[in-house]
Amino acid sequence: MKMNMHLLAQMRKATRKLLKQTPVDTTAIVQEAMKQAAAFQRGGLPNVHAKAAPDMLAELQRSMDAMRGGPGAQQDQPAPWPGSFTEGSHTTSAGTRQYKLYVPSTYEENGIAAPLIVMLHGCTQDPDDFAHGTGMNALAEETGCLVVYPAQSQAANPSRCWNWFNEADQQRGQGEPAIIAGITRAVMETHAVDSRQVYVAGLSAGGAMAIIMGTLYPELYAAVGVHSGLPFASASDLPSALAAMKGEFRRSQAPGRSLPIIVFHGDRDTTVHPANGEELVARGRARRTAVEPGQVPNGHAFTRTTHHHDDGSVHAEHWVIHGAGHAWSGGNARGSYTDGKGPDASREMLRFFKTQR
């Protein structure tokens, strides 16, 4: 037990050091934890039983969350949104995932079929954390849309990352894409949803999974929003995933047609290289581009590039946030991985989605 506690203390110490250096560099944290775990499994620390490792890593994760202000932290709860935010569960042959659904207070009053946004969280996050950080539920009140947040399980991935880098999870009708599509359809069956206005968006691993969903199910989603994510099938295993995050991604031809897409990426992102955002819009095959610089008052400067088809319609928007790291642009500090210096990625995504049906 003494040796267990010693190892845990050392891992906590390393984590605190990493978080002080760069609060959102999850890659460094994961690599450090893997290094400690590898040494542990090699027998470098005597009298520590292997079966204790999962419990210790879980405890480390709780410490990381608390230090970062993430889902494991003790925080003052914000006032509830006017609408309902309820839990659900969906099971397919590929597995079961929980989710949370936000229904705005105006939903039953207007009787009109509403748009649906599917929001896929990043690593270590959960639906509550992602909803608070992105502010999407508050925007749902303004716009009258429904928002569903599928939840990755720790059983499927210890850090609750969507497994975008597994080939089995890059196939239609299989794995996590089948489950997420199932959740989407389940909400559409139980609520008045406009089937022409169903969209999917995500952050980091969730952004990578969002582009997988748009690629595999183009008949289900009208457009995709990706924040700090990666292109479709840019990796096939963990080593290639780490390479892709550094900008050395695998280039492959995506099946089917390319959906309209809006991409946000910080140019100081050290977790997922900004080259991934460039590749996402490059795969859209639009003909003309227009570049528009901007500045958020007392916040970040940005460059917005729109990609147009020959008929003038916008197929893609690429927002490069200057000076921003791996965090949701314009997000609320109540959630993890947010940067309140803007621009407001959530609001801009909804604006873009409204133009795509």
CSV table of C-alpha atoms in Angstrom, one decimal:
chain,number,residue,atom,x,y,z
A,1,MET,CA,0.0,0.0,0.0
A,2,LYS,CA,2.8,2.4,0.8
A,3,MET,CA,4.4,1.8,-2.6
A,4,ASN,CA,1.0,2.2,-4.3
A,5,MET,CA,0.5,5.6,-2.6
A,6,HIS,CA,4.1,6.6,-3.5
A,7,LEU,CA,3.5,5.8,-7.2
A,8,LEU,CA,0.2,7.7,-7.1
A,9,ALA,CA,1.9,10.7,-5.5
A,10,GLN,CA,4.6,10.7,-8.2
A,11,MET,CA,2.0,10.5,-11.0
A,12,ARG,CA,0.0,13.4,-9.4
A,13,LYS,CA,3.2,15.4,-9.1
A,14,ALA,CA,4.0,14.9,-12.8
A,15,THR,CA,0.5,15.8,-13.8
A,16,ARG,CA,0.5,19.0,-11.8
A,17,LYS,CA,3.8,20.0,-13.5
A,18,LEU,CA,2.4,19.3,-16.9
A,19,LEU,CA,-0.9,21.2,-16.2
A,20,LYS,CA,1.1,24.2,-15.0
A,21,GLN,CA,3.1,24.2,-18.2
A,22,THR,CA,0.2,24.0,-20.7
A,23,PRO,CA,-3.3,23.3,-19.2
A,24,VAL,CA,-4.8,21.8,-22.4
A,25,ASP,CA,-1.8,19.6,-23.5
A,26,THR,CA,-3.5,16.3,-22.9
A,27,THR,CA,-1.0,14.5,-25.2
A,28,ALA,CA,1.8,15.2,-22.7
A,29,ILE,CA,-0.3,14.1,-19.8
A,30,VAL,CA,-1.3,10.9,-21.5
A,31,GLN,CA,2.3,10.2,-22.5
A,32,GLU,CA,3.5,10.8,-19.0
A,33,ALA,CA,0.9,8.5,-17.5
A,34,MET,CA,1.8,5.8,-20.1
A,35,LYS,CA,5.4,6.1,-19.2
A,36,GLN,CA,4.7,5.6,-15.5
A,37,ALA,CA,2.3,2.7,-16.3
A,38,ALA,CA,5.0,1.1,-18.5
A,39,ALA,CA,7.6,1.3,-15.8
A,40,PHE,CA,5.0,-0.1,-13.4
A,41,GLN,CA,4.2,-3.1,-15.6
A,42,ARG,CA,7.9,-3.8,-16.2
A,43,GLY,CA,8.3,-4.4,-12.5
A,44,GLY,CA,10.3,-1.3,-11.9
A,45,LEU,CA,8.3,-0.6,-8.7
A,46,PRO,CA,8.3,-3.7,-6.4
A,47,ASN,CA,5.5,-4.9,-4.2
A,48,VAL,CA,2.9,-3.2,-6.4
A,49,HIS,CA,0.3,-5.5,-7.9
A,50,ALA,CA,-0.8,-5.0,-11.5
A,51,LYS,CA,-4.4,-5.3,-10.6
A,52,ALA,CA,-4.1,-2.0,-8.7
A,53,ALA,CA,-3.1,0.0,-11.8
A,54,PRO,CA,-6.6,0.7,-13.1
A,55,ASP,CA,-7.7,2.0,-9.7
A,56,MET,CA,-4.7,4.2,-9.4
A,57,LEU,CA,-5.1,5.6,-13.0
A,58,ALA,CA,-8.7,6.3,-12.2
A,59,GLU,CA,-7.7,8.2,-9.1
A,60,LEU,CA,-5.1,10.1,-11.1
A,61,GLN,CA,-7.8,11.0,-13.7
A,62,ARG,CA,-10.0,12.4,-10.9
A,63,SER,CA,-7.0,14.4,-9.6
A,64,MET,CA,-6.4,15.7,-13.2
A,65,ASP,CA,-10.0,16.7,-13.5
A,66,ALA,CA,-10.1,18.5,-10.2
A,67,MET,CA,-6.8,20.4,-11.0
A,68,ARG,CA,-8.1,21.3,-14.5
A,69,GLY,CA,-11.6,22.2,-13.5
A,70,GLY,CA,-13.0,19.4,-15.6
A,71,PRO,CA,-15.8,16.9,-15.1
A,72,GLY,CA,-14.3,15.5,-11.9
A,73,ALA,CA,-14.0,18.9,-10.2
A,74,GLN,CA,-16.2,20.2,-7.5
A,75,GLN,CA,-17.8,23.3,-8.9
A,76,ASP,CA,-20.8,25.6,-8.2
A,77,GLN,CA,-23.6,24.3,-10.4
A,78,PRO,CA,-25.0,26.9,-12.8
A,79,ALA,CA,-28.7,27.8,-12.8
A,80,PRO,CA,-30.6,25.3,-14.9
A,81,TRP,CA,-31.5,26.1,-18.4
A,82,PRO,CA,-35.2,26.9,-19.0
A,83,GLY,CA,-35.7,23.7,-21.1
A,84,SER,CA,-35.3,20.0,-20.1
A,85,PHE,CA,-31.9,18.3,-20.0
A,86,THR,CA,-32.6,14.6,-19.6
A,87,GLU,CA,-30.6,11.4,-19.7
A,88,GLY,CA,-31.1,8.5,-22.1
A,89,SER,CA,-29.5,5.3,-23.3
A,90,HIS,CA,-29.3,3.6,-26.7
A,91,THR,CA,-28.3,0.1,-27.5
A,92,THR,CA,-27.4,-1.4,-30.9
A,93,SER,CA,-25.5,-4.6,-31.9
A,94,ALA,CA,-22.4,-2.5,-31.6
A,95,GLY,CA,-22.9,-1.6,-28.0
A,96,THR,CA,-24.6,0.8,-25.6
A,97,ARG,CA,-24.0,4.5,-24.9
A,98,GLN,CA,-25.7,7.0,-22.6
A,99,TYR,CA,-26.6,10.4,-23.9
A,100,LYS,CA,-28.2,13.7,-22.7
A,101,LEU,CA,-30.8,15.5,-24.7
A,102,TYR,CA,-31.7,19.2,-24.3
A,103,VAL,CA,-35.2,20.2,-25.4
A,104,PRO,CA,-35.7,24.0,-25.3
A,105,SER,CA,-38.6,25.5,-23.4
A,106,THR,CA,-40.2,26.7,-26.7
A,107,TYR,CA,-40.2,23.2,-28.2
A,108,GLU,CA,-43.8,22.3,-27.3
A,109,GLU,CA,-45.2,25.8,-27.8
A,110,ASN,CA,-44.5,26.3,-31.5
A,111,GLY,CA,-45.4,22.8,-32.7
A,112,ILE,CA,-42.9,23.1,-35.5
A,113,ALA,CA,-40.3,20.5,-36.4
A,114,ALA,CA,-37.0,21.6,-34.9
A,115,PRO,CA,-33.4,21.3,-36.1
A,116,LEU,CA,-31.2,18.8,-34.2
A,117,ILE,CA,-27.6,19.2,-33.3
A,118,VAL,CA,-25.5,16.2,-32.3
A,119,MET,CA,-22.6,17.3,-30.1
A,120,LEU,CA,-19.6,15.0,-29.6
A,121,HIS,CA,-17.4,15.8,-26.6
A,122,GLY,CA,-13.6,15.6,-26.4
A,123,CYS,CA,-11.4,13.4,-24.2
A,124,THR,CA,-12.0,13.4,-20.5
A,125,GLN,CA,-15.3,15.3,-21.0
A,126,ASP,CA,-18.9,14.3,-20.6
A,127,PRO,CA,-22.2,15.7,-21.8
A,128,ASP,CA,-22.7,18.1,-18.9
A,129,ASP,CA,-19.1,19.5,-19.2
A,130,PHE,CA,-19.5,19.9,-22.9
A,131,ALA,CA,-22.9,21.6,-22.7
A,132,HIS,CA,-21.6,24.1,-20.1
A,133,GLY,CA,-18.4,24.8,-22.0
A,134,THR,CA,-19.9,25.2,-25.5
A,135,GLY,CA,-23.0,27.1,-24.3
A,136,MET,CA,-25.0,25.2,-26.9
A,137,ASN,CA,-28.0,24.7,-24.7
A,138,ALA,CA,-28.4,28.5,-24.2
A,139,LEU,CA,-28.2,28.9,-28.0
A,140,ALA,CA,-30.8,26.2,-28.4
A,141,GLU,CA,-33.1,28.4,-26.3
A,142,GLU,CA,-32.5,31.2,-28.8
A,143,THR,CA,-32.9,29.2,-31.9
A,144,GLY,CA,-35.4,26.5,-30.9
A,145,CYS,CA,-33.2,23.5,-31.8
A,146,LEU,CA,-32.7,20.3,-30.0
A,147,VAL,CA,-29.2,19.2,-28.8
A,148,VAL,CA,-28.2,15.7,-28.1
A,149,TYR,CA,-24.9,14.8,-26.4
A,150,PRO,CA,-23.8,11.2,-26.8
A,151,ALA,CA,-21.5,10.1,-24.0
A,152,GLN,CA,-18.4,8.0,-24.5
A,153,SER,CA,-17.9,5.4,-21.8
A,154,GLN,CA,-14.7,4.7,-19.9
A,155,ALA,CA,-15.1,1.0,-20.7
A,156,ALA,CA,-14.7,1.8,-24.4
A,157,ASN,CA,-11.9,4.3,-23.8
A,158,PRO,CA,-10.3,5.0,-20.4
A,159,SER,CA,-10.0,8.7,-21.2
A,160,ARG,CA,-13.6,8.8,-22.7
A,161,CYS,CA,-12.1,9.7,-26.1
A,162,TRP,CA,-14.2,8.6,-29.1
A,163,ASN,CA,-12.1,5.9,-30.9
A,164,TRP,CA,-11.8,7.8,-34.2
A,165,PHE,CA,-8.4,6.1,-34.9
A,166,ASN,CA,-9.8,2.5,-34.9
A,167,GLU,CA,-10.6,1.1,-38.3
A,168,ALA,CA,-13.6,-0.7,-36.9
A,169,ASP,CA,-14.9,2.7,-35.8
A,170,GLN,CA,-14.5,4.2,-39.3
A,171,GLN,CA,-17.1,1.9,-40.9
A,172,ARG,CA,-20.7,2.5,-41.6
A,173,GLY,CA,-23.0,0.2,-39.6
A,174,GLN,CA,-20.2,-0.8,-37.2
A,175,GLY,CA,-18.8,0.4,-33.9
A,176,GLU,CA,-19.3,3.8,-32.5
A,177,PRO,CA,-20.6,5.4,-35.7
A,178,ALA,CA,-23.5,3.0,-35.7
A,179,ILE,CA,-24.3,3.8,-32.1
A,180,ILE,CA,-24.1,7.6,-32.6
A,181,ALA,CA,-26.3,7.3,-35.7
A,182,GLY,CA,-28.7,5.2,-33.7
A,183,ILE,CA,-28.9,7.9,-31.0
A,184,THR,CA,-29.6,10.4,-33.7
A,185,ARG,CA,-32.4,8.4,-35.2
A,186,ALA,CA,-33.9,7.6,-31.8
A,187,VAL,CA,-34.2,11.3,-31.0
A,188,MET,CA,-35.7,11.9,-34.5
A,189,GLU,CA,-38.3,9.2,-33.8
A,190,THR,CA,-39.4,10.5,-30.4
A,191,HIS,CA,-39.4,14.2,-31.2
A,192,ALA,CA,-40.5,16.5,-33.9
A,193,VAL,CA,-37.2,16.9,-35.8
A,194,ASP,CA,-36.8,18.4,-39.3
A,195,SER,CA,-34.9,15.7,-41.1
A,196,ARG,CA,-33.4,18.3,-43.4
A,197,GLN,CA,-31.8,20.1,-40.5
A,198,VAL,CA,-29.8,17.5,-38.6
A,199,TYR,CA,-26.1,18.4,-37.9
A,200,VAL,CA,-23.2,16.9,-36.1
A,201,ALA,CA,-20.3,18.7,-34.4
A,202,GLY,CA,-17.5,17.9,-32.0
A,203,LEU,CA,-14.2,18.9,-30.3
A,204,SER,CA,-10.9,17.1,-30.7
A,205,ALA,CA,-11.6,13.4,-30.7
A,206,GLY,CA,-15.3,14.3,-30.9
A,207,GLY,CA,-14.5,16.5,-33.9
A,208,ALA,CA,-12.7,13.6,-35.6
A,209,MET,CA,-15.7,11.4,-34.9
A,210,ALA,CA,-18.0,14.2,-36.2
A,211,ILE,CA,-16.3,14.1,-39.6
A,212,ILE,CA,-16.6,10.3,-39.6
A,213,MET,CA,-20.3,10.6,-39.0
A,214,GLY,CA,-20.8,13.1,-41.8
A,215,THR,CA,-18.7,10.9,-44.1
A,216,LEU,CA,-20.4,7.6,-43.4
A,217,TYR,CA,-24.0,9.0,-43.0
A,218,PRO,CA,-24.4,11.8,-45.5
A,219,GLU,CA,-28.2,11.1,-45.8
A,220,LEU,CA,-28.6,11.7,-42.0
A,221,TYR,CA,-26.6,14.9,-41.5
A,222,ALA,CA,-26.8,18.1,-43.5
A,223,ALA,CA,-23.5,19.6,-42.4
A,224,VAL,CA,-20.6,19.0,-40.0
A,225,GLY,CA,-18.8,21.2,-37.4
A,226,VAL,CA,-15.3,20.3,-36.4
A,227,HIS,CA,-13.3,22.1,-33.7
A,228,SER,CA,-9.6,21.1,-33.3
A,229,GLY,CA,-10.3,17.8,-35.0
A,230,LEU,CA,-8.8,15.5,-37.6
A,231,PRO,CA,-9.7,14.3,-41.1
A,232,PHE,CA,-11.6,11.1,-41.9
A,233,ALA,CA,-9.4,7.9,-41.5
A,234,SER,CA,-6.3,10.0,-40.8
A,235,ALA,CA,-5.1,7.1,-38.5
A,236,SER,CA,-5.7,3.4,-38.2
A,237,ASP,CA,-4.2,2.7,-34.7
A,238,LEU,CA,-2.7,4.4,-31.7
A,239,PRO,CA,0.8,5.1,-33.2
A,240,SER,CA,-0.7,6.6,-36.3
A,241,ALA,CA,-3.2,8.6,-34.2
A,242,LEU,CA,-0.3,10.2,-32.3
A,243,ALA,CA,1.4,10.9,-35.6
A,244,ALA,CA,-1.8,12.4,-37.1
A,245,MET,CA,-2.2,14.7,-34.1
A,246,LYS,CA,1.3,16.0,-34.9
A,247,GLY,CA,0.2,16.7,-38.4
A,248,GLU,CA,1.6,13.5,-40.0
A,249,PHE,CA,-1.8,12.1,-40.9
A,250,ARG,CA,-2.7,9.4,-43.3
A,251,ARG,CA,-4.3,10.7,-46.5
A,252,SER,CA,-7.2,8.6,-47.8
A,253,GLN,CA,-10.1,9.1,-50.1
A,254,ALA,CA,-13.3,9.5,-48.1
A,255,PRO,CA,-16.3,7.5,-49.5
A,256,GLY,CA,-19.3,9.3,-50.8
A,257,ARG,CA,-19.9,13.0,-51.2
A,258,SER,CA,-18.3,15.7,-49.1
A,259,LEU,CA,-20.7,17.4,-46.7
A,260,PRO,CA,-20.7,21.1,-46.0
A,261,ILE,CA,-18.3,21.8,-43.1
A,262,ILE,CA,-17.2,24.5,-40.7
A,263,VAL,CA,-13.8,24.1,-39.1
A,264,PHE,CA,-12.3,26.0,-36.1
A,265,HIS,CA,-8.7,25.5,-35.1
A,266,GLY,CA,-6.2,27.5,-33.0
A,267,ASP,CA,-2.9,28.1,-34.6
A,268,ARG,CA,-1.1,27.5,-31.3
A,269,ASP,CA,-2.7,24.1,-30.8
A,270,THR,CA,0.0,21.7,-29.6
A,271,THR,CA,-2.3,18.8,-29.1
A,272,VAL,CA,-3.8,18.5,-32.6
A,273,HIS,CA,-1.7,20.2,-35.3
A,274,PRO,CA,-3.5,23.0,-37.2
A,275,ALA,CA,-2.6,21.2,-40.5
A,276,ASN,CA,-5.5,18.9,-39.7
A,277,GLY,CA,-7.9,21.7,-40.0
A,278,GLU,CA,-6.4,22.7,-43.3
A,279,GLU,CA,-6.8,19.2,-44.6
A,280,LEU,CA,-10.4,19.0,-43.5
A,281,VAL,CA,-11.5,21.9,-45.8
A,282,ALA,CA,-9.1,20.9,-48.6
A,283,ARG,CA,-11.0,17.6,-49.0
A,284,GLY,CA,-14.2,19.6,-49.7
A,285,ARG,CA,-13.1,20.2,-53.3
A,286,ALA,CA,-14.7,23.7,-53.5
A,287,ARG,CA,-13.6,25.9,-56.4
A,288,ARG,CA,-13.2,29.5,-55.1
A,289,THR,CA,-12.0,31.0,-51.7
A,290,ALA,CA,-12.4,34.3,-50.0
A,291,VAL,CA,-10.3,35.3,-47.0
A,292,GLU,CA,-11.6,37.6,-44.3
A,293,PRO,CA,-9.5,38.7,-41.3
A,294,GLY,CA,-11.2,39.7,-38.0
A,295,GLN,CA,-10.6,40.6,-34.4
A,296,VAL,CA,-12.6,39.9,-31.3
A,297,PRO,CA,-12.6,43.0,-29.0
A,298,ASN,CA,-10.1,42.3,-26.3
A,299,GLY,CA,-9.8,38.8,-27.7
A,300,HIS,CA,-8.2,36.8,-30.4
A,301,ALA,CA,-7.6,37.8,-34.0
A,302,PHE,CA,-8.8,35.3,-36.5
A,303,THR,CA,-8.8,34.5,-40.3
A,304,ARG,CA,-12.0,33.2,-41.8
A,305,THR,CA,-11.7,31.5,-45.2
A,306,THR,CA,-14.9,30.6,-47.1
A,307,HIS,CA,-14.9,28.0,-49.8
A,308,HIS,CA,-17.4,28.4,-52.6
A,309,HIS,CA,-18.8,26.3,-55.4
A,310,ASP,CA,-19.1,27.6,-58.9
A,311,ASP,CA,-22.7,28.6,-58.2
A,312,GLY,CA,-21.6,30.8,-55.3
A,313,SER,CA,-22.8,28.6,-52.5
A,314,VAL,CA,-20.6,28.2,-49.5
A,315,HIS,CA,-19.4,24.6,-49.0
A,316,ALA,CA,-16.9,25.2,-46.2
A,317,GLU,CA,-15.7,27.8,-43.7
A,318,HIS,CA,-12.2,27.6,-42.1
A,319,TRP,CA,-11.6,29.7,-39.0
A,320,VAL,CA,-8.0,29.9,-37.8
A,321,ILE,CA,-7.9,31.5,-34.3
A,322,HIS,CA,-4.6,33.3,-33.9
A,323,GLY,CA,-2.9,32.7,-30.5
A,324,ALA,CA,-5.4,30.0,-29.5
A,325,GLY,CA,-4.6,26.5,-28.3
A,326,HIS,CA,-6.6,23.3,-28.0
A,327,ALA,CA,-9.8,24.7,-26.6
A,328,TRP,CA,-13.4,25.6,-27.7
A,329,SER,CA,-13.3,29.1,-29.1
A,330,GLY,CA,-15.6,31.5,-27.3
A,331,GLY,CA,-16.5,28.8,-24.7
A,332,ASN,CA,-17.6,29.2,-21.1
A,333,ALA,CA,-15.0,28.6,-18.4
A,334,ARG,CA,-17.5,26.4,-16.5
A,335,GLY,CA,-16.6,23.7,-19.0
A,336,SER,CA,-13.1,22.2,-19.7
A,337,TYR,CA,-11.0,23.1,-22.7
A,338,THR,CA,-12.6,26.4,-23.4
A,339,ASP,CA,-11.2,29.8,-24.5
A,340,GLY,CA,-13.5,32.7,-23.8
A,341,LYS,CA,-11.5,35.1,-26.0
A,342,GLY,CA,-13.6,34.1,-29.0
A,343,PRO,CA,-14.8,34.1,-31.6
A,344,ASP,CA,-17.9,32.2,-30.6
A,345,ALA,CA,-17.6,28.9,-32.4
A,346,SER,CA,-21.0,27.6,-31.2
A,347,ARG,CA,-22.9,30.6,-32.5
A,348,GLU,CA,-21.0,30.6,-35.8
A,349,MET,CA,-21.6,26.9,-36.2
A,350,LEU,CA,-25.4,27.3,-35.8
A,351,ARG,CA,-25.3,30.2,-38.3
A,352,PHE,CA,-23.5,28.1,-40.8
A,353,PHE,CA,-25.8,25.1,-40.2
A,354,LYS,CA,-28.9,27.2,-40.9
A,355,THR,CA,-27.6,27.8,-44.5
A,356,GLN,CA,-27.3,24.0,-45.1
A,357,ARG,CA,-30.3,21.6,-45.6
